[in-house]
C-alpha positions as CSV (number, residue, x, y, z in Angstrom):
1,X,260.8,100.6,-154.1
2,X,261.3,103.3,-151.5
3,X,261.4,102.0,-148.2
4,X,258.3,103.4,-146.0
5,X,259.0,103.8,-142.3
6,X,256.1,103.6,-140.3
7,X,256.2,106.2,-137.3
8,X,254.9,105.4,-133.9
9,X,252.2,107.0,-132.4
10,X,253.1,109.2,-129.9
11,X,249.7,108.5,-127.3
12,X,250.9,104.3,-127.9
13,X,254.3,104.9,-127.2
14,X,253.0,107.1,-124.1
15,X,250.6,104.3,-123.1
16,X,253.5,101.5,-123.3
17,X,255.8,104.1,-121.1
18,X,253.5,104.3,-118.5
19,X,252.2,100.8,-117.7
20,X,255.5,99.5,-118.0
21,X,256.3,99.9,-114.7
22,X,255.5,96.9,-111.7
23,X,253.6,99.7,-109.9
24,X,251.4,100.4,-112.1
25,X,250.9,97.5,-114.4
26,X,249.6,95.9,-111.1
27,X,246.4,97.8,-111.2
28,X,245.7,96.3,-114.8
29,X,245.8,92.9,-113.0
30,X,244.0,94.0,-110.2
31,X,240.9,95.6,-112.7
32,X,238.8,92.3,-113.2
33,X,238.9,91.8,-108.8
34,X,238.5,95.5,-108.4
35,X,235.4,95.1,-110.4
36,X,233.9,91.9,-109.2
37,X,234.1,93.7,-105.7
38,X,232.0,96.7,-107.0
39,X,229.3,95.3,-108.5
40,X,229.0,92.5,-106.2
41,X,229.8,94.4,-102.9
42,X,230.1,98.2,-102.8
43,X,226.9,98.8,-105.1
44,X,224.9,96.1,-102.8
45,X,226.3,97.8,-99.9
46,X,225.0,101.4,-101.0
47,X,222.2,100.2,-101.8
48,X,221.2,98.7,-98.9
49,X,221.7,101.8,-96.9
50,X,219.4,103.6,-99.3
51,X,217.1,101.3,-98.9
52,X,217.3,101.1,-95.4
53,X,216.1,104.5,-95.3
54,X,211.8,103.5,-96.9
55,X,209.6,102.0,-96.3
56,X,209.4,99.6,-98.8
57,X,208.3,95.7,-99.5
58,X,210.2,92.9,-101.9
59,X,208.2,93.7,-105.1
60,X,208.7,97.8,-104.7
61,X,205.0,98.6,-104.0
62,X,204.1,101.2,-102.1
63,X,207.8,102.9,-101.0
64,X,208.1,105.8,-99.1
65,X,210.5,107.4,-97.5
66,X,210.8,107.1,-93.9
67,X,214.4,108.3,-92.8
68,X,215.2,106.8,-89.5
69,X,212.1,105.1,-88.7
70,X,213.2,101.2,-89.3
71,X,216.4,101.7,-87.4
72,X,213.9,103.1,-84.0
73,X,211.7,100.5,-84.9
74,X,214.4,97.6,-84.5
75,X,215.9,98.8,-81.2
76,X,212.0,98.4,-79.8
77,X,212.1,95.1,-81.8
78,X,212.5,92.5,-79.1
79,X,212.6,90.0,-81.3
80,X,215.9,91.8,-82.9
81,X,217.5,92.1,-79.3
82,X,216.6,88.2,-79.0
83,X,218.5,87.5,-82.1
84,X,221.4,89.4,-81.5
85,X,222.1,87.7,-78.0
86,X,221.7,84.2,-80.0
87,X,224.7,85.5,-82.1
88,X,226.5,87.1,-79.6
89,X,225.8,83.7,-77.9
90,X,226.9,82.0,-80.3
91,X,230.2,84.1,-81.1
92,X,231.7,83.4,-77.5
93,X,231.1,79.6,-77.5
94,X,231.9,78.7,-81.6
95,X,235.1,81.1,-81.8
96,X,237.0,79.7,-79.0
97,X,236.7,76.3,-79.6
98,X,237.2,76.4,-83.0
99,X,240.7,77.9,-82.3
100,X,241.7,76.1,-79.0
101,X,240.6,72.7,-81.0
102,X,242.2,73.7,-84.1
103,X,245.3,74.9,-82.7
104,X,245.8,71.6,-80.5
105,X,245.8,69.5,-83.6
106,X,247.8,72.2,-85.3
107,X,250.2,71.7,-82.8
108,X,250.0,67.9,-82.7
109,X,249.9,67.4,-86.3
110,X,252.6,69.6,-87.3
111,X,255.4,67.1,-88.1
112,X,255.8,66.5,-91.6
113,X,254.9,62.6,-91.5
114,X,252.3,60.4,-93.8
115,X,250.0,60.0,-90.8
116,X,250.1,64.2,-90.2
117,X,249.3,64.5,-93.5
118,X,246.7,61.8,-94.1
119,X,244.9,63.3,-90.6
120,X,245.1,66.9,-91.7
121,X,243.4,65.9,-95.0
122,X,240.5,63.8,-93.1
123,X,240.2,66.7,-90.5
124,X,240.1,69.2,-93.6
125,X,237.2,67.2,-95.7
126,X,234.4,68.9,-93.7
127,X,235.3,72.2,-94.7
128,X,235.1,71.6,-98.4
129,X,231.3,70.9,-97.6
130,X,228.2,72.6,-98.0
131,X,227.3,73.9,-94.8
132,X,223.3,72.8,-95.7
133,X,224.8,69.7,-96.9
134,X,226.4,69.1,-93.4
135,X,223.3,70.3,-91.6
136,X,221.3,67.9,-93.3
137,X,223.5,65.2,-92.6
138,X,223.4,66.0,-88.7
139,X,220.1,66.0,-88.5
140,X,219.3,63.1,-89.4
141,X,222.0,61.9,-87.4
142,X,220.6,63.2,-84.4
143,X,217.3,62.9,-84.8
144,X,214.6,61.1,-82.5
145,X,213.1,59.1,-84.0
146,X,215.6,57.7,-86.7
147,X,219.0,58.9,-86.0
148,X,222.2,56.8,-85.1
149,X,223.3,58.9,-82.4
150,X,220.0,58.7,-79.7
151,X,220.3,54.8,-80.6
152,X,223.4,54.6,-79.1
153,X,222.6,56.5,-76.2
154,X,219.8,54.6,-75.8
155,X,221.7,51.7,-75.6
156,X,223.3,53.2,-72.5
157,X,220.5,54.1,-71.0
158,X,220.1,57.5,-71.7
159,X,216.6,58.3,-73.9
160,X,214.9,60.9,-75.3
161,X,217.7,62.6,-76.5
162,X,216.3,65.2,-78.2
163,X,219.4,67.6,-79.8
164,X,217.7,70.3,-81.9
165,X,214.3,70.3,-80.8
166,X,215.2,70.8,-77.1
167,X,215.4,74.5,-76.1
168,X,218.5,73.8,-73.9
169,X,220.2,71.9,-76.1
170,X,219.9,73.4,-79.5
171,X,222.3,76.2,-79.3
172,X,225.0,74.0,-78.1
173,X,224.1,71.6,-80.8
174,X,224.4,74.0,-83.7
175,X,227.8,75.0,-82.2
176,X,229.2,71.8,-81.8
177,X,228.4,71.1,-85.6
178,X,229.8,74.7,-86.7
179,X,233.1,73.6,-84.8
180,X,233.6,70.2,-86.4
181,X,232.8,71.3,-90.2
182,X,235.4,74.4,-89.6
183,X,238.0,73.8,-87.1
184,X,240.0,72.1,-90.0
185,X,240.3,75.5,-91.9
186,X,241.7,76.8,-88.6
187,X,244.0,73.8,-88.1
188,X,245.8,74.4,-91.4
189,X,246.3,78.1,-91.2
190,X,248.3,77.4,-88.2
191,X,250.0,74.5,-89.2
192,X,252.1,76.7,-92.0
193,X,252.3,79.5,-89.0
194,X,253.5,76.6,-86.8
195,X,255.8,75.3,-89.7
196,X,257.1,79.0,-90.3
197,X,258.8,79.5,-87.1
198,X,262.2,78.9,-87.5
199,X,263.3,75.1,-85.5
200,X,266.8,76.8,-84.0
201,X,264.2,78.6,-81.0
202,X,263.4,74.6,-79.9
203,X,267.0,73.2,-80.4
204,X,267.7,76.3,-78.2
205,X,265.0,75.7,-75.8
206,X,266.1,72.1,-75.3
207,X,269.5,72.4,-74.8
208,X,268.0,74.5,-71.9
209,X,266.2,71.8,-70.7
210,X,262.4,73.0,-71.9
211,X,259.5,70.4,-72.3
212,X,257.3,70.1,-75.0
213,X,254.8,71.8,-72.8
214,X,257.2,74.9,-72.2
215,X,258.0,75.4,-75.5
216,X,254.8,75.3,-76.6
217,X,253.7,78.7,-74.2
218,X,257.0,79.9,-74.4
219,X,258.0,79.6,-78.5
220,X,254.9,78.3,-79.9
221,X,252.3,80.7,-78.7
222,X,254.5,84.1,-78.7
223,X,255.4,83.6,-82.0
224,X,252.0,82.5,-83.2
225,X,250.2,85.8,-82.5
226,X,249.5,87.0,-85.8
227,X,248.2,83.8,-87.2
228,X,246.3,83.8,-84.2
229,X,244.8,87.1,-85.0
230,X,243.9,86.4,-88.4
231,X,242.2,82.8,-87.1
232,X,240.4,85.3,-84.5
233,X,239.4,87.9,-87.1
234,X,237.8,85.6,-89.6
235,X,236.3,83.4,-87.3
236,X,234.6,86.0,-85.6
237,X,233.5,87.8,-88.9
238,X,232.4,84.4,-90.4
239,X,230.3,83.5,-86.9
240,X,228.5,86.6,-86.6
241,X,227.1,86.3,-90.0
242,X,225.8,82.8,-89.0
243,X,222.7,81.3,-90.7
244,X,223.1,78.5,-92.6
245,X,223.3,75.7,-89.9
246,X,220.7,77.5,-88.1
247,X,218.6,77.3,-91.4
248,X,218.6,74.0,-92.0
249,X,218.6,72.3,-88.8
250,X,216.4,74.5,-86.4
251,X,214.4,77.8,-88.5
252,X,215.4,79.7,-85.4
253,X,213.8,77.3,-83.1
254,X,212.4,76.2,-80.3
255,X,211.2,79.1,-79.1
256,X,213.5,81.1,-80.9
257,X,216.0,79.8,-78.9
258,X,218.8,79.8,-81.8
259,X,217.4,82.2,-83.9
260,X,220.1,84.4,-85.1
261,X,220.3,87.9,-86.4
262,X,221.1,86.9,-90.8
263,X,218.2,84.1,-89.9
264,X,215.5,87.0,-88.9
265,X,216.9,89.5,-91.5
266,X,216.3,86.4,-93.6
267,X,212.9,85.9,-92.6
268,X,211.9,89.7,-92.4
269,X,212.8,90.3,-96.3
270,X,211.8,87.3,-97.5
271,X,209.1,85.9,-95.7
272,X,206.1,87.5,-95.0
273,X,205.5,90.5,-94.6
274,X,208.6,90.9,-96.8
275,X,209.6,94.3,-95.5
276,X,212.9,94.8,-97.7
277,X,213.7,98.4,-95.9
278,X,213.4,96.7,-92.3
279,X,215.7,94.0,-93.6
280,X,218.0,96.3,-94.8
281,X,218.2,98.6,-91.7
282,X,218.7,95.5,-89.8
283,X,221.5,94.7,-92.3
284,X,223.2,98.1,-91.9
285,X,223.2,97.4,-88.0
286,X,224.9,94.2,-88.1
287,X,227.3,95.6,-89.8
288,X,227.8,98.7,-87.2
289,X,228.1,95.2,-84.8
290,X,230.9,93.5,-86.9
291,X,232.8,96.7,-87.6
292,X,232.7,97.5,-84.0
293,X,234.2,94.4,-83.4
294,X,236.3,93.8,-85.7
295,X,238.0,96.8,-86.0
296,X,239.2,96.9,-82.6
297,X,240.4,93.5,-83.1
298,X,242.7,94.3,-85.8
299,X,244.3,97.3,-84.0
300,X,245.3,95.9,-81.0
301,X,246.6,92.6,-82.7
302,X,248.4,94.5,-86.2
303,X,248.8,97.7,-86.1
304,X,250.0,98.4,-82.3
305,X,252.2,95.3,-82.7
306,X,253.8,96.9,-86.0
């Protein structure tokens, strides 16, 4: 039998040319994330600023176009202004702390021994939490009439502690709870910058005669910067979108008093009078608020450094 020699086609042996490079072989891997981000994020983003632009309810009854109209009507919104010093509020207070706190432990925890480890994995299980599950958990906790923690003051003579239905105590509250459930996630990022820097700058440093206290401003900190940013970036990203602890523990009150700008888009477009295109416009202001601060963020701690 004649031997038959099966020729190649030309377009496959193109096709196998030109993905076998890294370059471009790493788009094929990137495909499934690429696409997961646009249908999950870029389409729900354009939407939203469509939408943001009628006049339009939850169930699409009675739309109509209204151009601009929901973006005047939310800087006249007091209400909106309310909710957006809550956040800011709650930005300046939660951010800091949760960095300061985390980088301490960082910082004391760094070492490489069993009890490092076994306190970086208790100081890390509240992270893997629901947030709702934690809230739950605090308030009941805290609570008046049930809760472990006003028994104990109680028992020192302080009564009537009253956490999250107090107007002057329920935004410190919510903070103090978003800082213990995420400081971990903070802590570890900068243990591995901690653990990155290289040990010959504090064998130097203490041949010099530096503390633990100097090398920590002096090595620690300098060389820290861009985990620092990242920690800062995130954390005031994540913060500004805050709504879950706020959900479950308060609903924005008393008094509105912790009310926060995703709670009363929240409420807005699914709660009566379920406006979607006021929740929407609302939306694409927040983020105008988050780019505005993020972006400058990143700048001045990347790109000017690089």
């Amino acid at each position: 039998m004649n031997n038959i020699k099966t020729r190649k086609s030309p377009s496959r042996s193109f096709g196998r040319k030109y993905w076998n490079k890294p370059d471009r072989v790493a788009y094929l891997f990137m495909l499934p994330s690429i696409l997961v981000l646009f249908v999950f994020a870029i389409i729900p983003l354009m939407a939203c600023l469509v939408i943001s632009l009628f006049d339009m309810n939850i169930f699409f009854a009675d739309t109509s176009f209204t151009g601009a109209h929901n973006f005047i009507t939310a800087f006249q919104d007091t209400r909106f202004w309310n909710a957006l010093l809550n956040t800011v509020i709650f930005v300046l207070f939660e951010v800091p702390l949760q960095i300061v706190i985390g980088l301490l432990t960082a910082n004391a925890l760094v070492k490489t021994s069993l009890f490092n480890k076994a306190a970086r994995s208790i100081f890390f299980l509240p992270v893997v939490c629901s947030m709702a599950a934690v809230g739950i958990i605090w308030s009941i906790l805290l609570d008046t009439n049930i809760g472990f923690i006003p028994y104990l003051l109680e028992q020192i003579g302080i009564h009537n502690a009253t956490f999250f239905r107090n107007a002057k105590t329920a935004m410190p509250t919510v903070i103090a709870m978003t800082v213990w459930k995420n400081f971990g996630y903070t802590m570890s990022i900068l243990v591995v910058g901690i653990q990155g820097i290289s040990q010959s700058y504090y064998e130097a440093s203490e041949i010099d005669g530096a503390g633990k206290a100097a090398q920590f401003f002096k090595i620690t900190l300098p060389l820290l910067k861009p985990t620092l940013g990242f920690c800062l970036i995130t954390n005031t990203i994540g913060s500004l979108q805050v709504f879950d602890q706020v959900y479950v523990t308060t609903q924005g009150g008393p008094q509105f008093k912790t009310e926060t700008l995703v709670q009363y888009i929240y409420k807005t477009g699914f709660n009566q009078p379920y406006n979607l295109g006021y929740a929407c416009a609302l939306s694409v202001l927040l983020l105008v608020v988050i780019l505005a601060v993020s972006l400058p963020m990143y700048k001045n701690m990347f790109i000017n450094q690089n």
